[in-house]
Short mmCIF file of C-alpha atoms and ligand atoms in Angstrom, two decimals:
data_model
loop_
_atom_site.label_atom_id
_atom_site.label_comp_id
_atom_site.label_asym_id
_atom_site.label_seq_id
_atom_site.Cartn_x
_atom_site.Cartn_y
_atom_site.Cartn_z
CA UNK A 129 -38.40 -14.68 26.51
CA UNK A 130 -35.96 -11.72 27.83
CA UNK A 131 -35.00 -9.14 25.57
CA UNK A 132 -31.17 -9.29 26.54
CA UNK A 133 -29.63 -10.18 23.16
CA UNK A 134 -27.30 -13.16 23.40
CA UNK A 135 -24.24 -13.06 20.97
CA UNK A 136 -22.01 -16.35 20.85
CA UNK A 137 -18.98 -15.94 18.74
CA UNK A 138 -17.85 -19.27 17.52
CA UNK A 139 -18.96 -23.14 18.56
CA UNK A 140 -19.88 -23.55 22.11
CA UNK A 141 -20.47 -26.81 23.71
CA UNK A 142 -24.64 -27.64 23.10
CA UNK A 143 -25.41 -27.50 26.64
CA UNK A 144 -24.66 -23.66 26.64
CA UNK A 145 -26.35 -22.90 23.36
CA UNK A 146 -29.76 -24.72 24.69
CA UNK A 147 -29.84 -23.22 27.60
CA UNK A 148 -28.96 -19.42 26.63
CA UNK A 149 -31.01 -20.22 23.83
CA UNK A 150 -34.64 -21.95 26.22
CA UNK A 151 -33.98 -17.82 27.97
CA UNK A 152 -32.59 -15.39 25.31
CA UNK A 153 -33.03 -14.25 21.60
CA UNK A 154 -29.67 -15.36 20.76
CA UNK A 155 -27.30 -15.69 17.26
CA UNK A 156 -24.76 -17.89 16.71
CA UNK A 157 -22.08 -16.10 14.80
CA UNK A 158 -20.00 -18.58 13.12
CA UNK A 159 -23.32 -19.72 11.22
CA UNK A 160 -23.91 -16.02 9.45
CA UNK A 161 -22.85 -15.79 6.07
CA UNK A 162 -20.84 -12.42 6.51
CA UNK A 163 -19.96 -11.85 10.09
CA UNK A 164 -18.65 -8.32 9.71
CA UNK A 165 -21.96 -7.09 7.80
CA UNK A 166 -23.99 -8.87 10.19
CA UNK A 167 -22.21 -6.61 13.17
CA UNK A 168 -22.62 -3.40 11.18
CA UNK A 169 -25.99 -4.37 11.11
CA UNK A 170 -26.65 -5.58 14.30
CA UNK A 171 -24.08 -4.97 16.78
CA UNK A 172 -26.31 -2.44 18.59
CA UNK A 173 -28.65 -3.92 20.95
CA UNK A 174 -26.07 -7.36 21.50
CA UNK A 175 -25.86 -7.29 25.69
CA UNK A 176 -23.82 -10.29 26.42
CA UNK A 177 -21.09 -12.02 24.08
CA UNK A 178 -19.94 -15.73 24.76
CA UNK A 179 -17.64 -18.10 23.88
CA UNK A 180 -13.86 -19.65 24.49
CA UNK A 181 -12.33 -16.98 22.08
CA UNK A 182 -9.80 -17.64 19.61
CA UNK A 183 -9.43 -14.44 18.23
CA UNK A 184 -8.99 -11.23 20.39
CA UNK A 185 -11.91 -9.94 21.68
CA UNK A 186 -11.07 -6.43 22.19
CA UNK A 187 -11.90 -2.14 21.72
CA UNK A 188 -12.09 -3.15 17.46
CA UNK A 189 -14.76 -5.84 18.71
CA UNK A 190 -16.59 -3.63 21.39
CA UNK A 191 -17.01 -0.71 18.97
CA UNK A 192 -19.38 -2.86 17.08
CA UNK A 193 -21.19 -3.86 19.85
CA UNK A 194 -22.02 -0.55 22.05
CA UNK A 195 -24.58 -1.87 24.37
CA UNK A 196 -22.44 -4.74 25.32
CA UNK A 197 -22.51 -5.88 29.77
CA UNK A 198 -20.78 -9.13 29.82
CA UNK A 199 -18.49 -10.80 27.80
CA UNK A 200 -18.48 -14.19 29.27
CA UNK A 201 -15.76 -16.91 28.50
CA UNK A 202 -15.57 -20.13 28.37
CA UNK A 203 -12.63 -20.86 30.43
CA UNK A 204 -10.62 -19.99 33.00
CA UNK A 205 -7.89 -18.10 30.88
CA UNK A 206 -9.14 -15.28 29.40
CA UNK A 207 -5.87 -14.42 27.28
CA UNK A 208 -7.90 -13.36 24.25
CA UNK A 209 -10.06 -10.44 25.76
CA UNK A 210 -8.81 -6.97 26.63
CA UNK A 211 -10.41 -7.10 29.72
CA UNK A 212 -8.67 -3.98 30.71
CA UNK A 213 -10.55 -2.25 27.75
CA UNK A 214 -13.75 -3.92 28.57
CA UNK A 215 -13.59 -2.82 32.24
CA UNK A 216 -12.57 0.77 30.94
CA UNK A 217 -16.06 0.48 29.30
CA UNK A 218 -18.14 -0.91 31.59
CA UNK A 219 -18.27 -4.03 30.34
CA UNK A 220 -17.85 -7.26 32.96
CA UNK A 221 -15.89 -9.99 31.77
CA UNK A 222 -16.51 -13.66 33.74
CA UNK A 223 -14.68 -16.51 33.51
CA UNK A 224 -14.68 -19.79 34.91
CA UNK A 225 -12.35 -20.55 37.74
CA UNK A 226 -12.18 -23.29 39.93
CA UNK A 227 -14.67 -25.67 38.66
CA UNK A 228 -12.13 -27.13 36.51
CA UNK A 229 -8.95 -27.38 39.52
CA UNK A 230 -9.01 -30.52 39.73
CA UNK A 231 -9.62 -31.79 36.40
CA UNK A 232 -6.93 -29.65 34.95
CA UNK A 233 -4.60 -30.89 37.91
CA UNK A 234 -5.02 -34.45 37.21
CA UNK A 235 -4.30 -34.16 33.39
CA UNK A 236 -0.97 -32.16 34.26
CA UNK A 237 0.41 -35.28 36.75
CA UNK A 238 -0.62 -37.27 34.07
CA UNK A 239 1.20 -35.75 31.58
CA UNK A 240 4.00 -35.45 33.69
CA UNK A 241 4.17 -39.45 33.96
CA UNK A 242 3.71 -40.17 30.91
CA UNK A 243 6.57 -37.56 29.64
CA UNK A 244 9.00 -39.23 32.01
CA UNK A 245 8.35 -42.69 32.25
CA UNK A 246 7.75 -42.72 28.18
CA UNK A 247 4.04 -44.76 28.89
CA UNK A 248 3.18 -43.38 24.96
CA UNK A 249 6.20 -44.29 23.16
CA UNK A 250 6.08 -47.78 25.35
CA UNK A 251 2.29 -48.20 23.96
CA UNK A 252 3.36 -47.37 20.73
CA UNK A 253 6.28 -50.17 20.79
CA UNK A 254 3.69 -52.75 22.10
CA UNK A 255 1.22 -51.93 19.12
CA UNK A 256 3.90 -51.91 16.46
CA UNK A 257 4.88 -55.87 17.81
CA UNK A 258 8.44 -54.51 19.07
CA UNK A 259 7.69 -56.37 22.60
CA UNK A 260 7.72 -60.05 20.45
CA UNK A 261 10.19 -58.91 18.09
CA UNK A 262 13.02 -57.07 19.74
CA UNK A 263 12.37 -57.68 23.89
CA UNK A 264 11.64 -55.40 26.25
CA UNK A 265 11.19 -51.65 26.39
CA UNK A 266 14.17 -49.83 26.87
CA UNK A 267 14.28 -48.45 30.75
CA UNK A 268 12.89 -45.04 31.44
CA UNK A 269 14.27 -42.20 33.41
CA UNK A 270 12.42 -41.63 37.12
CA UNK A 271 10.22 -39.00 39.24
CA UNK A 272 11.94 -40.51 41.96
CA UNK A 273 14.12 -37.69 43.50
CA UNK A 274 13.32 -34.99 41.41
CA UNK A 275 12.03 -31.19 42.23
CA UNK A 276 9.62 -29.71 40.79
CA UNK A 277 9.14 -25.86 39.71
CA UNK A 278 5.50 -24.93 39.97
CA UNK A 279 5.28 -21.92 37.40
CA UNK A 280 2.27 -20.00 38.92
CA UNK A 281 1.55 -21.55 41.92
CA UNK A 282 -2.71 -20.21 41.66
CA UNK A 283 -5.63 -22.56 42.12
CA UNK A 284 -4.61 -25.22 39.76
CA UNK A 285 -1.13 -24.84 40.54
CA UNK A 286 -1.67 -25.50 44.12
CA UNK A 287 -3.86 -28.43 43.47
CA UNK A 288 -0.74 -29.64 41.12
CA UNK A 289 1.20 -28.97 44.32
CA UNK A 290 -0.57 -31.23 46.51
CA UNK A 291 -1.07 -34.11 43.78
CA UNK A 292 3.08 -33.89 43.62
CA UNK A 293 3.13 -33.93 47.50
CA UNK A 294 1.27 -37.16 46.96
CA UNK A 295 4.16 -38.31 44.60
CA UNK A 296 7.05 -37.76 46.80
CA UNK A 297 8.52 -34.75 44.71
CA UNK A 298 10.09 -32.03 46.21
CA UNK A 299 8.71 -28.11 45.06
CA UNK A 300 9.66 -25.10 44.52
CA UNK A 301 7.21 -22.06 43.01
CA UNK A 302 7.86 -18.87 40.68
CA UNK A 303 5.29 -16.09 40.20
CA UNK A 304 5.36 -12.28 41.02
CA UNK A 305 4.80 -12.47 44.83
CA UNK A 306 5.64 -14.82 47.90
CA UNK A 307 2.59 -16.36 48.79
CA UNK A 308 1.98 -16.35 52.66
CA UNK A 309 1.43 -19.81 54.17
CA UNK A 310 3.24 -21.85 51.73
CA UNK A 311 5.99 -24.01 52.72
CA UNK A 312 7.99 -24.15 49.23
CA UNK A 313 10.85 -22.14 48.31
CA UNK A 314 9.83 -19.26 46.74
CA UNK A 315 11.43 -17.83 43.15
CA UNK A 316 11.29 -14.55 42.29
CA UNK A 317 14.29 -15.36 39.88
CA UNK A 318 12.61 -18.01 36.97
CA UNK A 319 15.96 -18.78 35.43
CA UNK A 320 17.46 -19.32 39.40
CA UNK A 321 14.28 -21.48 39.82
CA UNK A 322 15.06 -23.67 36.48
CA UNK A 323 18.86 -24.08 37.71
CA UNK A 324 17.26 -25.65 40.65
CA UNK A 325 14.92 -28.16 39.89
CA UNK A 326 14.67 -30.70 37.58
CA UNK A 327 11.20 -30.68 36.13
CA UNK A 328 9.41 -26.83 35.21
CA UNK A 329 5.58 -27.25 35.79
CA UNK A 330 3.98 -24.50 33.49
CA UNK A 331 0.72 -23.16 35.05
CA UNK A 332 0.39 -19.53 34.60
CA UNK A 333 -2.15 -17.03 32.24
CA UNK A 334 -1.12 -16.70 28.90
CA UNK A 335 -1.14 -13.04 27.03
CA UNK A 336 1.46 -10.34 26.64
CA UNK A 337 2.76 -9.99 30.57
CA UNK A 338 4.02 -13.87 30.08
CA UNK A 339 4.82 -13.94 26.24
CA UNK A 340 7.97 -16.39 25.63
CA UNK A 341 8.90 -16.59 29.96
CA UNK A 342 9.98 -19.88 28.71
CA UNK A 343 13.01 -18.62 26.94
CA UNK A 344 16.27 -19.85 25.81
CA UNK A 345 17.99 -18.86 29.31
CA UNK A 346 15.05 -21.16 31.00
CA UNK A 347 16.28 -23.76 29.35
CA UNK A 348 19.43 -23.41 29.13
CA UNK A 349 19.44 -23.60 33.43
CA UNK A 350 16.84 -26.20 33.42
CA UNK A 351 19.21 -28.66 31.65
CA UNK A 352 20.02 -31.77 30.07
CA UNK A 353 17.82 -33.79 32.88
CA UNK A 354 15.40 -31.34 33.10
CA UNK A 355 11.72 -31.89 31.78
CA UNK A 356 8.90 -29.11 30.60
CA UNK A 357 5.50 -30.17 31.41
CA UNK A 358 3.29 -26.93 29.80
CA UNK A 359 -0.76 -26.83 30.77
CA UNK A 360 -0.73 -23.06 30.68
CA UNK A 361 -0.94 -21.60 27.32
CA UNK A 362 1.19 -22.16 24.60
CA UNK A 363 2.52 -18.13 24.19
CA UNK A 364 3.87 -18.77 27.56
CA UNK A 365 6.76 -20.77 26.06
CA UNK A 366 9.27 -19.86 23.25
CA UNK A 367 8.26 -23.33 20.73
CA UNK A 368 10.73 -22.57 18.08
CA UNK A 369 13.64 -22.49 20.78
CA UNK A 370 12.21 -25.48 22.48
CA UNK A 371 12.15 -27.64 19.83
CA UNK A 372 15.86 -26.95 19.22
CA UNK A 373 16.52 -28.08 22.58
CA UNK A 374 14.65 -31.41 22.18
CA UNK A 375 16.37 -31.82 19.23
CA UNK A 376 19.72 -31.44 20.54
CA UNK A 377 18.53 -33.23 23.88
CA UNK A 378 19.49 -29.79 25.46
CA UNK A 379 16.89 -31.04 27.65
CA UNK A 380 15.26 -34.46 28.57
CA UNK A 381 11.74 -34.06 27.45
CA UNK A 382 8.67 -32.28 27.36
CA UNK A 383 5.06 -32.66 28.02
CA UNK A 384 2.96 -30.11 26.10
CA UNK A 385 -0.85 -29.56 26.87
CA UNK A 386 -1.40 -26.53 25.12
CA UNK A 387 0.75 -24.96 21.35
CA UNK A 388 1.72 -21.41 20.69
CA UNK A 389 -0.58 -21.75 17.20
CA UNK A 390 -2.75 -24.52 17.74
CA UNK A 391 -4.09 -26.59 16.98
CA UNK A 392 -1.55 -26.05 14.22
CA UNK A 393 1.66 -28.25 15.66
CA UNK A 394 5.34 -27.73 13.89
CA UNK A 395 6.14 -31.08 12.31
CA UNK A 396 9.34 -30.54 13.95
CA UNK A 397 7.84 -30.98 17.16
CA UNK A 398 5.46 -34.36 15.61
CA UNK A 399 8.32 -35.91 14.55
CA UNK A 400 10.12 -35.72 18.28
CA UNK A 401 10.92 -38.74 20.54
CA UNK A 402 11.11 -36.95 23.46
CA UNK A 403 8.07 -35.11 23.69
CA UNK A 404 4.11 -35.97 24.62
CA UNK A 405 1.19 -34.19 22.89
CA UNK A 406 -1.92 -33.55 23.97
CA UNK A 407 -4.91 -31.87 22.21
CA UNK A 408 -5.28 -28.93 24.36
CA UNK A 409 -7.60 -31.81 26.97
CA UNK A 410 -6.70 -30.33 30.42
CA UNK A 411 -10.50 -29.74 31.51
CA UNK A 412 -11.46 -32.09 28.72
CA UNK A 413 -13.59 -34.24 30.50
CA UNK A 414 -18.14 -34.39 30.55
CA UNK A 415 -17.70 -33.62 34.48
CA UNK A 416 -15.86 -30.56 34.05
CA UNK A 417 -16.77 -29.18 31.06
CA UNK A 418 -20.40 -29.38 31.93
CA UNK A 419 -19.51 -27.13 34.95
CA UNK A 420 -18.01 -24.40 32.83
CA UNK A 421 -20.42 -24.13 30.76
CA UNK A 422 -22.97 -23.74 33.07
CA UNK A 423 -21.04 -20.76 34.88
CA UNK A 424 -20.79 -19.38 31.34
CA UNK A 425 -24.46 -19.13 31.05
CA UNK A 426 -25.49 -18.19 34.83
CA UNK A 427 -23.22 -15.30 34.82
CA UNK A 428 -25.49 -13.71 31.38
CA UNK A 429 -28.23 -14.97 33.41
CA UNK A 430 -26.99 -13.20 36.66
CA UNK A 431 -26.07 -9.81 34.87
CA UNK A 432 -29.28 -10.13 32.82
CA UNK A 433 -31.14 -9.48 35.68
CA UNK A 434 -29.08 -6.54 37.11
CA UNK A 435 -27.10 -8.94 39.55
CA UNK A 436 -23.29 -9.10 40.27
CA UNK A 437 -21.78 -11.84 37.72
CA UNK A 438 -20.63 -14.69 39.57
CA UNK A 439 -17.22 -15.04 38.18
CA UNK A 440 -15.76 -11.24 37.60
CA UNK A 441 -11.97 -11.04 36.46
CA UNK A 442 -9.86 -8.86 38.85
CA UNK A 443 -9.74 -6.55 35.66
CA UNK A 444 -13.69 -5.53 35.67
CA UNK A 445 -14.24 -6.16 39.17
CA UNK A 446 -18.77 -5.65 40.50
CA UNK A 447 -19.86 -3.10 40.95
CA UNK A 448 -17.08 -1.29 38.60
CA UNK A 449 -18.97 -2.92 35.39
CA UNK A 450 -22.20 -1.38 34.27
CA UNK A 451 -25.12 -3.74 35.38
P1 LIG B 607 -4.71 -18.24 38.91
O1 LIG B 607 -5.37 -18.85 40.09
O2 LIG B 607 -4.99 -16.82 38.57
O3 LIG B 607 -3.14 -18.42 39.10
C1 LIG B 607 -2.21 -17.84 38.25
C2 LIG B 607 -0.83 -17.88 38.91
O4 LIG B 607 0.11 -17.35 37.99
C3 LIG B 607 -0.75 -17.07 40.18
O5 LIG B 607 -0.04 -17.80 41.13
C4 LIG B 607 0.04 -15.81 39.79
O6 LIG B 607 0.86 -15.45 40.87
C5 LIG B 607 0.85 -16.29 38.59
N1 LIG B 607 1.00 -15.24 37.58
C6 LIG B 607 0.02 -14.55 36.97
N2 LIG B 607 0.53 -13.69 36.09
C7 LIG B 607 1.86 -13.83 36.15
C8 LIG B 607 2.95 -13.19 35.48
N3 LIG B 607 2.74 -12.24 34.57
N4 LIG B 607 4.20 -13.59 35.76
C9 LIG B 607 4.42 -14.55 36.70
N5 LIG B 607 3.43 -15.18 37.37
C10 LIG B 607 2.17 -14.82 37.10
O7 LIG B 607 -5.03 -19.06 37.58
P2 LIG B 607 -5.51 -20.58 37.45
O8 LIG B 607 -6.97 -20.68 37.65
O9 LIG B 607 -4.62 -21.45 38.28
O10 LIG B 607 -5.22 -20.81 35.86
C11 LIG B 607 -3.93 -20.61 35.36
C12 LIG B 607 -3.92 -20.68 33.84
O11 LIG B 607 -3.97 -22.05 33.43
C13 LIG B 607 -5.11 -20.06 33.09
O12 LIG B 607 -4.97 -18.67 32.96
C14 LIG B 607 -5.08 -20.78 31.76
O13 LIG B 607 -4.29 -20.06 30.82
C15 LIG B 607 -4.40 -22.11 32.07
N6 LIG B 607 -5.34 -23.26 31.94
C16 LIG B 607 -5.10 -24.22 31.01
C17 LIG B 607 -5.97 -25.29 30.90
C18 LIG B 607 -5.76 -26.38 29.91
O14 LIG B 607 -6.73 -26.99 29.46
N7 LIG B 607 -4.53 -26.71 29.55
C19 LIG B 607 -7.10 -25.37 31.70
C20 LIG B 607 -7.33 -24.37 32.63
C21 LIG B 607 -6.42 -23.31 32.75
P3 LIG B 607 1.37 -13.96 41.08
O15 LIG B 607 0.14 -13.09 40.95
O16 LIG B 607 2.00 -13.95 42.41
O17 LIG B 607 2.37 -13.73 39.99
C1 LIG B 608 -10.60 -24.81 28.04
C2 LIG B 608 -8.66 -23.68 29.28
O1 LIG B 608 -10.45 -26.00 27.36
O2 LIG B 608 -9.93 -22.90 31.10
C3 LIG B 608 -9.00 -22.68 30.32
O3 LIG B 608 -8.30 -21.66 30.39
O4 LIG B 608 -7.67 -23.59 28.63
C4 LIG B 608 -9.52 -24.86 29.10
O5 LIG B 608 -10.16 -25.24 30.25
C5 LIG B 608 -10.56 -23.74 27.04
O6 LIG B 608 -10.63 -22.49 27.61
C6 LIG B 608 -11.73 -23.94 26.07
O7 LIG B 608 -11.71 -23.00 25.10
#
């Protein structure tokens, strides 16, 4: 057994608490009785903290745990650590890109059809005997002819890009540089974007640099036609202001992956028509999941043994962080 102290911070799928567990002396967290007294007691000597964070991992958190080389998350958004801190101390922070593209890609078209064709609220009406009873479902509006604005056009907005190819939609792209090589228009201007398209595509990081980018003046240019589809994080957009403008039908509809508190949901938002929820599912399936958590565990295992990590965020990039 290695002597590189495992720390994982709340629930983590079984597959990565077997395996850290068959190589490390590891503790699970969530399961001590008083997690603050069990830092003070035992923070020293903790090398590697895991988990897909939902509360910030930051300098409070990394004063408690001074011997700390990886903080590895479970995911590809790493919104709740201050990796900036962490990279200030030496510390590498992983995370797992990629693996999930694909996965993540497919629930967002998915999502997207469903928000404008209405497939839940057309279940629902079958189950509740309204197809017998009052005749067919009432006619849906259409992808056909309608833009799309890719918001963070990165890897799973480009593999969102070439599923909507696929689809016959038209796109467009906002982030903070023109990509070379790519055909779309590009926006440097969101609310010029919105004005443009029909349907915004929401794929960015969350955390403070994109807090509320989906603001009343996004809106307000996307439309009465236009549709939200957010996979991103749930910061990213402005809920209190976008429920107003379902409610007024200010816009058409939304498709929401991902909640600014969840997974507490407004009942404002439950009790909408005009919007599809999803439990936070966009890498949610065995396939994918099993992926990330196996890059969770071989980067400890990589910077347990004095290697690079595998998956380094731009923000603590090898060799910078302390092997
Ligand atoms: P990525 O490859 O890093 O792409 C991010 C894109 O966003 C880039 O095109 C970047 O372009 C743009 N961007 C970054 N910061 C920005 C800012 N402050 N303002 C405007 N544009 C910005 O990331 P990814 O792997 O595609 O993942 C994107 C995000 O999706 C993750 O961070 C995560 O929050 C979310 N996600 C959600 C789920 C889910 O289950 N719903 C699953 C996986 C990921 P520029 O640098 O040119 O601006
Ligand atoms: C995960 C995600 O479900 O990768 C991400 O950024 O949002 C999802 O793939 C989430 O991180 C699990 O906590």
């Amino acid at each position: 057994m290695s002597d590189f102290k495992v720390l994982i911070h709340g629930p983590v799928m079984p597959l990565i608490a077997n395996r850290l567990s068959s190589t490390f002396p590891v503790t699970k967290l969530w399961e001590e009785a008083d997690e603050t007294s069990w830092l003070q007691r035992n923070g020293a000597g903790i090398r590697a903290l895991v988990g897909g964070f939902r509360s910030r991992i930051d300098a409070a958190v990394f004063d408690r745990l001074p011997d700390l080389r990886i903080v590895s998350n479970f995911g590809v958004g790493y919104d709740m650590v201050d990796a900036v801190e962490a990279g200030r101390r030496g510390i590498a922070v992983t995370n797992t890109p990629d693996v999930l593209n694909e996965e993540v890609a497919d629930t967002a078209l998915g999502l997207l059809l469903m928000t404008v064709r209405r497939l839940p609220q057309s279940e629902q009406y079958l189950r509740a005997g309204r197809w017998l009873s009052e005749g067919n479902f009432p006619l849906s509006p259409s992808l056909r002819g309608r833009t799309m604005g890719i918001v963070g056009l990165g890897r799973i907005g480009k593999a969102i890009a070439r599923r909507a190819e696929a689809f016959g939609l038209k796109l467009a792209y906002y982030g903070r540089n023109r990509q070379p090589d790519v055909p779309y228009p590009f926006y440097s201007d969101l609310v010029a974007m919105a004005r443009d398209v029909d349907i915004l595509m929401v794929i960015l990081p969350g955390g403070a640099s994109t807090k509320h980018l989906i603001n009343r003046a996004v809106l307000e240019a996307l439309g009465p036609d236009g549709v939200l589809i957010n996979v991103a994080r749930g910061t990213v957009v402005d809920e209190t202001t976008l429920i107003e403008f379902l409610e007024q039908k200010k816009i058409l509809a939304a498709g929401l992956d991902v909640f600014e508190f969840e997974p507490k949901i407004p009942p404002a938002l439950l009790a909408l028509d005009n919007a599809v929820l999803l439990p936070h599912v966009g890498s949610g399936s065995v396939h994918t999941r099993d992926l990330m958590g196996n890059l969770v565990v071989d980067n400890v295992i990589a910077v347990s043994k004095g290697l690079a990590p595998l998956t380094p965020v731009a923000e603590t990039p090898w060799p910078a962080a302390k092997g």
